[in-house]
Short mmCIF file of C-alpha atoms and ligand atoms in Angstrom, two decimals:
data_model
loop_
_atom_site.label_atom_id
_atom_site.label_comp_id
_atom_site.label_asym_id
_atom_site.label_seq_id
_atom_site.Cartn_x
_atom_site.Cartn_y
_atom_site.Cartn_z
CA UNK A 22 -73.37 10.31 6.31
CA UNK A 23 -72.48 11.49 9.79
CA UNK A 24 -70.65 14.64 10.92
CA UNK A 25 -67.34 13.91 11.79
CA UNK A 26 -67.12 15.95 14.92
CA UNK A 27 -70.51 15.46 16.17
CA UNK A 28 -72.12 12.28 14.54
CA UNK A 29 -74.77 14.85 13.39
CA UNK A 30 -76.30 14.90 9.88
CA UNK A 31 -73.50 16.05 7.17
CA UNK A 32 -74.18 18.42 4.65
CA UNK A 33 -71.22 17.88 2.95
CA UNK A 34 -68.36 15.23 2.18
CA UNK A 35 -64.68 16.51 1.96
CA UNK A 36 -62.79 13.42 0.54
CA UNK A 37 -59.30 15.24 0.05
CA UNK A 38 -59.55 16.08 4.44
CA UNK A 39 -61.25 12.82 5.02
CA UNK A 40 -64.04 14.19 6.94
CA UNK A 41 -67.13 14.73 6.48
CA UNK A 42 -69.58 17.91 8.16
CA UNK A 43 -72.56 19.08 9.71
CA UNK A 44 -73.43 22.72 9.09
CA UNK A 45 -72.12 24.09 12.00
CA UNK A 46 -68.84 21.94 11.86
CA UNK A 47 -68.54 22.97 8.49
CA UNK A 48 -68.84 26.65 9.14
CA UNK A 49 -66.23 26.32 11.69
CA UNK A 50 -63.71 24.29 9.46
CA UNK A 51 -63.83 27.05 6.70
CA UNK A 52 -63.09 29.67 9.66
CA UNK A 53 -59.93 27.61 11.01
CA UNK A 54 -58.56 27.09 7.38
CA UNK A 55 -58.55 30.61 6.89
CA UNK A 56 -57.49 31.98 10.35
CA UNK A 57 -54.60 29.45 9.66
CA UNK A 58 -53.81 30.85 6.68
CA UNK A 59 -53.56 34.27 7.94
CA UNK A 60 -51.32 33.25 10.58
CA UNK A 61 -48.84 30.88 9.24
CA UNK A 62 -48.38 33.34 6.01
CA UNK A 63 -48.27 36.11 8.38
CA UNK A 64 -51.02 38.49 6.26
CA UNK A 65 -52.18 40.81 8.72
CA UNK A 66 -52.83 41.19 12.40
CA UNK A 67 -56.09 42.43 14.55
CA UNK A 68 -55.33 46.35 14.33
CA UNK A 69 -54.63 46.13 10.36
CA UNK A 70 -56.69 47.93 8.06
CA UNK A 71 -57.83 44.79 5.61
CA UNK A 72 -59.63 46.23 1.87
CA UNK A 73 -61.28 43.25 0.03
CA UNK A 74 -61.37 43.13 -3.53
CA UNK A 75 -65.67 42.26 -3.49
CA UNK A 76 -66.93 41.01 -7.20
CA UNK A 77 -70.27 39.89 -6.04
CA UNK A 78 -68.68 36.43 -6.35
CA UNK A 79 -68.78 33.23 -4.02
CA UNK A 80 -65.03 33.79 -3.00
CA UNK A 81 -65.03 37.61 -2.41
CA UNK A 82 -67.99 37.02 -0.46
CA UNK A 83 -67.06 34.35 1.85
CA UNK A 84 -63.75 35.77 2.31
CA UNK A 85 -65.41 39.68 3.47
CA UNK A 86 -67.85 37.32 5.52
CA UNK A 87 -65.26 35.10 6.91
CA UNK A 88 -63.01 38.22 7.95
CA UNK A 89 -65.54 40.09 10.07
CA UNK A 90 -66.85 36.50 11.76
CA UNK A 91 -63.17 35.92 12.78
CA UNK A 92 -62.96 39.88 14.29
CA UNK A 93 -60.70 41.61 11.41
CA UNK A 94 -61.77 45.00 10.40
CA UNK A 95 -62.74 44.52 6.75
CA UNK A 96 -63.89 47.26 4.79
CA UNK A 97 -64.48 46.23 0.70
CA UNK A 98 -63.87 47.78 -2.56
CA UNK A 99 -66.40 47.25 -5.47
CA UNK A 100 -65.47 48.34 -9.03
CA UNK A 101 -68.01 48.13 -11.69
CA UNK A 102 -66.36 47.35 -14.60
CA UNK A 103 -69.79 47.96 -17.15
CA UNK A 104 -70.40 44.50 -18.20
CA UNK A 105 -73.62 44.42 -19.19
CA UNK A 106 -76.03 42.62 -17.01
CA UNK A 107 -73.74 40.69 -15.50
CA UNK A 108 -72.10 43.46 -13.88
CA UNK A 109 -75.77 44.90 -13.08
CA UNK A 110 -76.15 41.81 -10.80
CA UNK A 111 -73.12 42.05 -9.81
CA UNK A 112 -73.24 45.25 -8.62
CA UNK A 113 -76.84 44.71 -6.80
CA UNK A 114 -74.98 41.61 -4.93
CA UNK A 115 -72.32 43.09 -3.55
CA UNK A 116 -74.24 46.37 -2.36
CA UNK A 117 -77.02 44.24 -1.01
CA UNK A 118 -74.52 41.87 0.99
CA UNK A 119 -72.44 45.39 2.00
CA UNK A 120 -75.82 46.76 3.58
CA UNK A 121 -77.40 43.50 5.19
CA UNK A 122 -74.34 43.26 7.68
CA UNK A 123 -73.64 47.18 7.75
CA UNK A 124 -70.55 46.61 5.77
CA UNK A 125 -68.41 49.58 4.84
CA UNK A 126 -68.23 49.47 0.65
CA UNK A 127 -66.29 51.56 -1.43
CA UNK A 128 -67.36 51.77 -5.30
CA UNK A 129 -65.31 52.73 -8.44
CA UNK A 130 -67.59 52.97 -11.67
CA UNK A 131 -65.26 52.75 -14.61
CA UNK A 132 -67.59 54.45 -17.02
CA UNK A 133 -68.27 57.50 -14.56
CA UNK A 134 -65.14 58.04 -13.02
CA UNK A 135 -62.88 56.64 -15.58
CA UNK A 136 -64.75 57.28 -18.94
CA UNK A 137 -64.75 53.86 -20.24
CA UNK A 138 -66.06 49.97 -19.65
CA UNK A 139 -64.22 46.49 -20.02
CA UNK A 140 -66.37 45.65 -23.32
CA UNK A 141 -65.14 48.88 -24.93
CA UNK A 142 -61.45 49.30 -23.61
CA UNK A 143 -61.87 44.82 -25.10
CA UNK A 144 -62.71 46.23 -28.20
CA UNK A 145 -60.35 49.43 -28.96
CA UNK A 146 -56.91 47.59 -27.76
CA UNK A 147 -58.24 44.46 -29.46
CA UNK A 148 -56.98 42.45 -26.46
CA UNK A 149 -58.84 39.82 -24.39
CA UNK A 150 -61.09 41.74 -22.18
CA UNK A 151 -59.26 40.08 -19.07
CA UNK A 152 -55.94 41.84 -20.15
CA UNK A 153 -57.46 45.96 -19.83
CA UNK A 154 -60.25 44.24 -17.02
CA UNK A 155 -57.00 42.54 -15.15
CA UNK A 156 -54.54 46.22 -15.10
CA UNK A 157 -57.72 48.46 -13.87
CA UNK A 158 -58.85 46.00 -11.02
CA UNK A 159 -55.08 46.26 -9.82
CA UNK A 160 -54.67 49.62 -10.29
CA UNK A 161 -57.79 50.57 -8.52
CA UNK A 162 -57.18 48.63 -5.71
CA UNK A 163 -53.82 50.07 -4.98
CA UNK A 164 -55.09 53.26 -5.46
CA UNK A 165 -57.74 53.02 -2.81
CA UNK A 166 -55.56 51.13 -0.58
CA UNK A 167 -53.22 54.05 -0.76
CA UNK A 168 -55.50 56.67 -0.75
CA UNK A 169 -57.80 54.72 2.26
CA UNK A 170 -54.76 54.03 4.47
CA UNK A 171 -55.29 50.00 4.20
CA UNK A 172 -52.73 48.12 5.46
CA UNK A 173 -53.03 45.06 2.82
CA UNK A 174 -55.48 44.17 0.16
CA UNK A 175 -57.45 40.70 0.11
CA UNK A 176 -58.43 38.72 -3.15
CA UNK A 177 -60.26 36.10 -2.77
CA UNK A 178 -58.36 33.39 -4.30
CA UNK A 179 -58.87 30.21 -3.45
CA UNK A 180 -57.19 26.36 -3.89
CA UNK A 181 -57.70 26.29 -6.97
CA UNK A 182 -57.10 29.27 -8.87
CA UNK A 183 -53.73 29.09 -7.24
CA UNK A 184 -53.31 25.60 -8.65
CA UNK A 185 -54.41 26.38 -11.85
CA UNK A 186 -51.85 29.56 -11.93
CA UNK A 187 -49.27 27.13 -10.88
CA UNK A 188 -49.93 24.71 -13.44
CA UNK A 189 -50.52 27.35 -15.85
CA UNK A 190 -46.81 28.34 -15.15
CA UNK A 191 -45.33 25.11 -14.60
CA UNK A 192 -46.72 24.01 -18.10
CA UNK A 193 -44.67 26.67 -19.91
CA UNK A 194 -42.17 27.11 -17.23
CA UNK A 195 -43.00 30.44 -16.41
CA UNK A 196 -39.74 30.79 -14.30
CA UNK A 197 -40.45 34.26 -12.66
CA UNK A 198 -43.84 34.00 -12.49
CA UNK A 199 -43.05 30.83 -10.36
CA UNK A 200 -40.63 33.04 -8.67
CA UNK A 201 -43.32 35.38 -7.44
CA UNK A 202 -46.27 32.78 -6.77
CA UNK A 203 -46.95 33.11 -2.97
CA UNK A 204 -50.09 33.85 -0.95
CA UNK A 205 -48.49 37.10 0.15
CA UNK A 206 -46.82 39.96 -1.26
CA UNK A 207 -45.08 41.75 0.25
CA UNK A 208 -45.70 45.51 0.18
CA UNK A 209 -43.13 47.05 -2.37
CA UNK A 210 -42.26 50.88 -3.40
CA UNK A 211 -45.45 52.10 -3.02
CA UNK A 212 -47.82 48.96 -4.09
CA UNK A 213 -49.71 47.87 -1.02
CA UNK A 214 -48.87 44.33 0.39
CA UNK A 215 -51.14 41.68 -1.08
CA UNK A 216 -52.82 38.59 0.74
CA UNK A 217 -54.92 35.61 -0.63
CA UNK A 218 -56.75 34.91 2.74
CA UNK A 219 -58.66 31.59 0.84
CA UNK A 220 -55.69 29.60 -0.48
CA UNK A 221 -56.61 26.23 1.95
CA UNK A 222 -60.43 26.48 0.75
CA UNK A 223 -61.25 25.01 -2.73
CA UNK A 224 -63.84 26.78 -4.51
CA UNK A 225 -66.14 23.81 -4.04
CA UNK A 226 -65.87 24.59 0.00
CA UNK A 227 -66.56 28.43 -0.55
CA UNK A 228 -69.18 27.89 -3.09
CA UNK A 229 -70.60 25.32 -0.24
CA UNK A 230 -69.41 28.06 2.71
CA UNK A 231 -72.17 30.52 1.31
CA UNK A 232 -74.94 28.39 0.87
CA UNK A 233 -74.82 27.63 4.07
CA UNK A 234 -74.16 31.14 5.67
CA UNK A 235 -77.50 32.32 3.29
CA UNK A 236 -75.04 34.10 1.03
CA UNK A 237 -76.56 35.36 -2.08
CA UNK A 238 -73.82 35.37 -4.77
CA UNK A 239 -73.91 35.63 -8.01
CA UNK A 240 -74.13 32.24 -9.85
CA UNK A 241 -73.59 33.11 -13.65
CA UNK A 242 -70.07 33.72 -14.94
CA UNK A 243 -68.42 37.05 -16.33
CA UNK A 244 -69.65 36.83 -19.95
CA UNK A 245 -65.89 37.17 -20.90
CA UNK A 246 -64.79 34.23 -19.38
CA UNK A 247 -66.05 31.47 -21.31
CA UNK A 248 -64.05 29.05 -22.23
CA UNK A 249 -60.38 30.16 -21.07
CA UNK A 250 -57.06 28.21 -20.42
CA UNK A 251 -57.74 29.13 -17.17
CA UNK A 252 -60.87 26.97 -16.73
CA UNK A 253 -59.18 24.38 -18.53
CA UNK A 254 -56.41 23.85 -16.20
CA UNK A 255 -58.86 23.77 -13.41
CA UNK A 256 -61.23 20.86 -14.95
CA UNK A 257 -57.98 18.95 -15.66
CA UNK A 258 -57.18 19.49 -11.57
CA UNK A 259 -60.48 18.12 -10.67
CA UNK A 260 -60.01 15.18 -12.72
CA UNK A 261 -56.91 14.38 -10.91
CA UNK A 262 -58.49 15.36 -7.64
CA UNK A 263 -61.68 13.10 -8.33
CA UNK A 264 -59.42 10.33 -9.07
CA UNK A 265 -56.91 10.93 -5.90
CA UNK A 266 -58.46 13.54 -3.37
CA UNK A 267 -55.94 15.66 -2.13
CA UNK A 268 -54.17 16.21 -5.14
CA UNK A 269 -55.23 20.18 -5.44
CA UNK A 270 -53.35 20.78 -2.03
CA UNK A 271 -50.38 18.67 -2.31
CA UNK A 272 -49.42 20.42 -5.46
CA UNK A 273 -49.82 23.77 -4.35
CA UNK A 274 -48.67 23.74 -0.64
CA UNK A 275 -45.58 21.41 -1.66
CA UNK A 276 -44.50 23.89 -4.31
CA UNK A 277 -44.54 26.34 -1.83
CA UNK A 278 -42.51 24.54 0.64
CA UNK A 279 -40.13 22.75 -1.89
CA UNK A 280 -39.88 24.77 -4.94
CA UNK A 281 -40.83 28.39 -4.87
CA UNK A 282 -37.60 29.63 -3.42
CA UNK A 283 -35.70 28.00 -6.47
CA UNK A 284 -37.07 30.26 -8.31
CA UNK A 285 -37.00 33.80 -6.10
CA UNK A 286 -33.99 35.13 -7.87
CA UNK A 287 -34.94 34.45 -11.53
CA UNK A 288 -38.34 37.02 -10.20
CA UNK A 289 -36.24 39.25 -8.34
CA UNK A 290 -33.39 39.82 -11.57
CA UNK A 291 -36.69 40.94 -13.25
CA UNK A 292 -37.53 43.17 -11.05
CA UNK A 293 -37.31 46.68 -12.44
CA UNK A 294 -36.86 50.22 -10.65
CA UNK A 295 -39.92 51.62 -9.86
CA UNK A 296 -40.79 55.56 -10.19
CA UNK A 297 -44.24 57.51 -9.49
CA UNK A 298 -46.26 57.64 -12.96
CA UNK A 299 -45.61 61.19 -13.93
CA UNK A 300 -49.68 61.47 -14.54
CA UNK A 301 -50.97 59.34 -11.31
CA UNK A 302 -48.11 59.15 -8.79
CA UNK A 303 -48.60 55.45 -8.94
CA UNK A 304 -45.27 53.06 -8.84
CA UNK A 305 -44.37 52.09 -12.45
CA UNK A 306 -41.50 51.18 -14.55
CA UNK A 307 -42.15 53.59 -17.37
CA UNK A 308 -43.02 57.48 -17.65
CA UNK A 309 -46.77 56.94 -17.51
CA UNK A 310 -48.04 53.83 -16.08
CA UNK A 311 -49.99 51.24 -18.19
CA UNK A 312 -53.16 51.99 -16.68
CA UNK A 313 -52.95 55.70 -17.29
CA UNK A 314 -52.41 54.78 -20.91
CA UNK A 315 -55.28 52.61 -21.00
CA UNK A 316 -57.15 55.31 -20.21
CA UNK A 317 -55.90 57.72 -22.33
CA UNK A 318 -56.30 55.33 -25.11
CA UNK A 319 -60.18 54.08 -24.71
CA UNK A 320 -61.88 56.92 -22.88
CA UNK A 321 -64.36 58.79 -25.04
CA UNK A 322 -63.93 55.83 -27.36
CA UNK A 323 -67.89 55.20 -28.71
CA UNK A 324 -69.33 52.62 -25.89
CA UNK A 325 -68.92 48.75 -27.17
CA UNK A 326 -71.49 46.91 -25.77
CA UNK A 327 -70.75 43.99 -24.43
CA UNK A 328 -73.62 41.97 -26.76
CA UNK A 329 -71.76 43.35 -29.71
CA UNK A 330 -68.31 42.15 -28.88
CA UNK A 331 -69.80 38.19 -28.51
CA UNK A 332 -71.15 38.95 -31.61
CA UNK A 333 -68.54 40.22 -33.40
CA UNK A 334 -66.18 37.22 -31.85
CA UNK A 335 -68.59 34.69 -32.80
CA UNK A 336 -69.07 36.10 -36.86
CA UNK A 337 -65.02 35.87 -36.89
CA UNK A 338 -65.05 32.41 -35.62
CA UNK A 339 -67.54 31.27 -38.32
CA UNK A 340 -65.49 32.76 -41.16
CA UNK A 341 -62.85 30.91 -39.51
CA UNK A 342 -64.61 27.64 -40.24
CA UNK A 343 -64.17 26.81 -36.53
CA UNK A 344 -68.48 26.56 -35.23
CA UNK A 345 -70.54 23.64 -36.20
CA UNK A 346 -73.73 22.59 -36.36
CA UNK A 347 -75.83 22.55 -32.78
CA UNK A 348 -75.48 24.65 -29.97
CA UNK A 349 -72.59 22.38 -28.03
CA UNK A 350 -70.85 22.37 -30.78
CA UNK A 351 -70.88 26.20 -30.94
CA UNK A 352 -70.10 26.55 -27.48
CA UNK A 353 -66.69 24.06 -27.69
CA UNK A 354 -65.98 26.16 -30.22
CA UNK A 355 -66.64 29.59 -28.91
CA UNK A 356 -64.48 27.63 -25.95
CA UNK A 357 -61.37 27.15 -28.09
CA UNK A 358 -61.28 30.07 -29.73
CA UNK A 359 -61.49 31.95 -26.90
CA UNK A 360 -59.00 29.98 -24.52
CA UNK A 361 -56.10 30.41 -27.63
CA UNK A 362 -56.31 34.33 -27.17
CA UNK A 363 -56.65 34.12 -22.93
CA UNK A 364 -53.24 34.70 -21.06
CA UNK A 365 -53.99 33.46 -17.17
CA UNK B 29 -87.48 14.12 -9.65
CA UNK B 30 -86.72 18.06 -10.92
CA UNK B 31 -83.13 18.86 -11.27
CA UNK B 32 -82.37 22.53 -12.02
CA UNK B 33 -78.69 23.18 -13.71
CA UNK B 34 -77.25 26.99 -13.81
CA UNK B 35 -75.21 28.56 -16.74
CA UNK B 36 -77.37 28.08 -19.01
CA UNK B 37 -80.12 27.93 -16.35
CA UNK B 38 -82.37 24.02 -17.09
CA UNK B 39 -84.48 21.63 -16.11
CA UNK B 40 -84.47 17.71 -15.98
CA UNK B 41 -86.26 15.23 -14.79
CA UNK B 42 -84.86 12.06 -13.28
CA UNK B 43 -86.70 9.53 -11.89
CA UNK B 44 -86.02 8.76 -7.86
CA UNK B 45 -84.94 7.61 -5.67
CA UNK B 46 -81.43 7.97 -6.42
CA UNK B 47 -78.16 8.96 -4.01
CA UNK B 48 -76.34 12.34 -4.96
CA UNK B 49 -73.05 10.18 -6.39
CA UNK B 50 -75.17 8.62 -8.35
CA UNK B 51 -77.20 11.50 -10.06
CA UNK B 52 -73.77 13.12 -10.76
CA UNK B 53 -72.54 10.21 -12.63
CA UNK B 54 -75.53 9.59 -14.47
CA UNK B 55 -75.14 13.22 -15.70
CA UNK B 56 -71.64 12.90 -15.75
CA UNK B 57 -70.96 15.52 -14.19
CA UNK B 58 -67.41 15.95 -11.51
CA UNK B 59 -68.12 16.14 -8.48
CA UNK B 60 -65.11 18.14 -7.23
CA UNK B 61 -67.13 20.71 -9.46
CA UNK B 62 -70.72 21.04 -8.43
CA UNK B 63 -72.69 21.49 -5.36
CA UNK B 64 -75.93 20.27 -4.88
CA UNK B 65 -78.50 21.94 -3.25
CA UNK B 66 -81.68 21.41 -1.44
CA UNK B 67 -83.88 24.40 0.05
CA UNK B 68 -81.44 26.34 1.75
CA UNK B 69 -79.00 23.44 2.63
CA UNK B 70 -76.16 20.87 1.05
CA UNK B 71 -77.32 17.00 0.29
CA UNK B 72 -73.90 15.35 0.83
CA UNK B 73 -72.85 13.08 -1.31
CA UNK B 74 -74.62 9.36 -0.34
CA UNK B 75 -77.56 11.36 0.42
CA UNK B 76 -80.51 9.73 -1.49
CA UNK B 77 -83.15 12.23 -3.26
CA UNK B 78 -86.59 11.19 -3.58
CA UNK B 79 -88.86 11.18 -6.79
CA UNK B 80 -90.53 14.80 -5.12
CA UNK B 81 -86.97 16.25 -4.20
CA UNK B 82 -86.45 19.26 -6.23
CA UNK B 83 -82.51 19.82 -6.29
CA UNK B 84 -80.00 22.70 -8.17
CA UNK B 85 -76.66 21.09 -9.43
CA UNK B 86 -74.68 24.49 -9.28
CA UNK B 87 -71.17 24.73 -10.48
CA UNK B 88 -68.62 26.07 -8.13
CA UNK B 89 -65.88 26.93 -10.70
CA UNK B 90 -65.32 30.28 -11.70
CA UNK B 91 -63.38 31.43 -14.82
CA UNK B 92 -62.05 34.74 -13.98
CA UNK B 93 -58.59 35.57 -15.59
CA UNK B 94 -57.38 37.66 -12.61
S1 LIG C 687 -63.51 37.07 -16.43
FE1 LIG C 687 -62.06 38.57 -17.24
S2 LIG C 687 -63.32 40.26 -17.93
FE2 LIG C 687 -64.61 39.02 -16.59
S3 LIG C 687 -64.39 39.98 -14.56
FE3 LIG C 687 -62.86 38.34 -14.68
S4 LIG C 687 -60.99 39.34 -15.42
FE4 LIG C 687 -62.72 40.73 -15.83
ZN1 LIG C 688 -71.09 18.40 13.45
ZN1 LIG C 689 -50.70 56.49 -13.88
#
């Protein structure tokens, strides 16, 4: 297979652009998606103060990498969130990235300077660790944004989290979540604008994007994702995509140009006044805001670890009747069970 | 040929030669969903492997709920 651009060896086959690329050519492709992105969806400019939310992840990475090769002045934010070993790794990845390419990195630890971890804070609301793990990561990036005099906060969301969201919504017509699906937002009483630099990258092409660049990344997934609706949606996407390449992209990018206004007002009517939280001065609807009462609710609460809480899951499944025989048959079930109680 | 899969980390063997497309089909596997890698590179996809390639079939699709 032959680079498109230079008849060089390819590395790598995009079917939904048609093209196929070298290393190099590659490199450069990923760069010009998401310099285009930036500028069509007007994120930031050259003198902007840009804070990326880092996970140790293939996205967050890329995108941190991605900013400082194109010139933006990217600093990132790390929050350990005390998942086990995974966010040990985690943890050692991002730092280790940070420092190879003198990287400014800020840290949160949520069990030092918060008093609790995701497993525990999982266990005491009896939620889906995503829900508690979901409020802190926002809440701690605004807060340092604030605090750090950033301009706008990057996530590193790619093609096709955005599709899955969208389909996610579209499924259950989600009106005013459809309403606010864009790859800005705007900056808003207080909450710092918010820009998804990797939306014309699929994860396959960031994924692909650090292997080539000599990222290390971390590989294995957040224990507590296993198995949600989430992931579903996205395996259904592929199919389509494998079947019809371009799929991914035409869904997305036409919603935004063809539906998402429809639905501005619906998100707008819900739109409620914001005041400071009375404990934390940050912008919520209600006297104390929801991450303040997460706190006040699991901090000091005896440390769940996060072995225990699989555990405990699985034992309820099996009373449930829902695990078989034979390890795949655990883990479709474990899969299930775990995607019924997962809001994306 | 040694094929190394991640989460659960694993080990096959699959006799070469065989082209990438072909090795993901035979393990059934998407391939908007994997990348495969050799040393510190990509094989794209009508690459052929050889019976002394060693390869990783890694998954590019994360889960994360936020
Ligand atoms: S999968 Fe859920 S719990 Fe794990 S890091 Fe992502 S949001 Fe947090
Ligand atoms: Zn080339
Ligand atoms: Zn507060």
């Amino acid at each position: 297979m032959k680079c498109t651009v230079c008849r060089g060896e390819a590395v790598i086959d995009l079917r939904r652009h048609n093209a196929n690329f070298c290393r190099e050519h590659f490199l450069r492709f990923c760069r010009d998606q998401v310099a285009k992105a930036i500028a069509e969806h007007r994120m930031f400019g050259p003198d902007d103060r840009v804070l990326v939310a880092v996970s140790g992840g293939k996205d967050s990475l890329a995108l941190w990498d991605l900013l400082v090769e194109l010139g933006y002045r990217a600093e990132g934010l790390y929050i350990d969130l005390g998942i086990g070993s995974y966010s040990e790794a985690s943890t050692a990845t991002s730092v280790a990235f940070a420092e190879s390419r003198g990287l400014t990195l800020h840290r949160v630890d949520l069990r030092e300077e918060h008093g609790y971890d995701i497993p525990t804070a999982a266990a005491v609301t009896r939620r889906v660790p995503c829900s508690s793990c979901g409020l802190s990561k926002r809440h701690l990036f605004d807060e340092v944004a604030r605090t750090g005099g950033f301009d706008v906060v990057a996530t590193g969301h790619n093609l096709d989290d955005e599709a899955a969201v969208l389909l996610g919504n579209v499924l259950h017509w989600q009106t005013e979540y459809l309403g606010r699906q864009a790859p800005v937002l705007e900056e808003r009483d207080g909450f710092p604008k918010k820009v998804k630099p990797l939306v014309r990258l699929s994860e396959r092409e960031t994924a692909a994007y650090c292997v080539l660049r000599g990222i290390d990344y971390i590989v294995e997934e957040c224990p507590m994702a296993a198995g949600n609706r989430h992931l579903r949606y996205k395996e259904a996407l592929n199919a389509l995509e494998a079947a019809s390449p371009g799929t991914k992209h035409a869904f997305y990018f036409e919603f935004l140009d063809k539906a998402a206004d429809r639905f501005r007002p619906e998100a707008r009517a819900s739109q409620e006044e914001l005041r400071p939280c009375t404990s934390c001065g940050a912008p919520t609807t209600a006297e104390v805001c929801a991450f303040c009462r997460l706190v006040e609710r699991v901090r000091g609460a005896e440390p769940v670890p996060v072995e225990v809480l699989g555990s405990k899951g699985r034992r309820r499944r099996r009373r449930n009747g829902a695990a078989r025989d034979g390890a795949a048959a655990e883990a479709g079930a474990t899969a299930a069970a775990a995607g019924e109680r997962v809001r994306p | 040929m040694r094929v190394v899969l991640r989460n659960p980390r694993r080990e096959l063997e699959v006799a070469g030669p065989i082209s990438v497309t072909k090795l993901l089909r035979q393990l059934d596997l998407n391939r908007e969903s994997v990348l495969v890698v050799r040393g510190d590179t990509l094989v794209a996809g009508d690459a052929v492997l050889s019976d002394d390639d060693t390869v990783e079939i890694r998954p590019v699709i994360s889960g994360g709920a936020s």
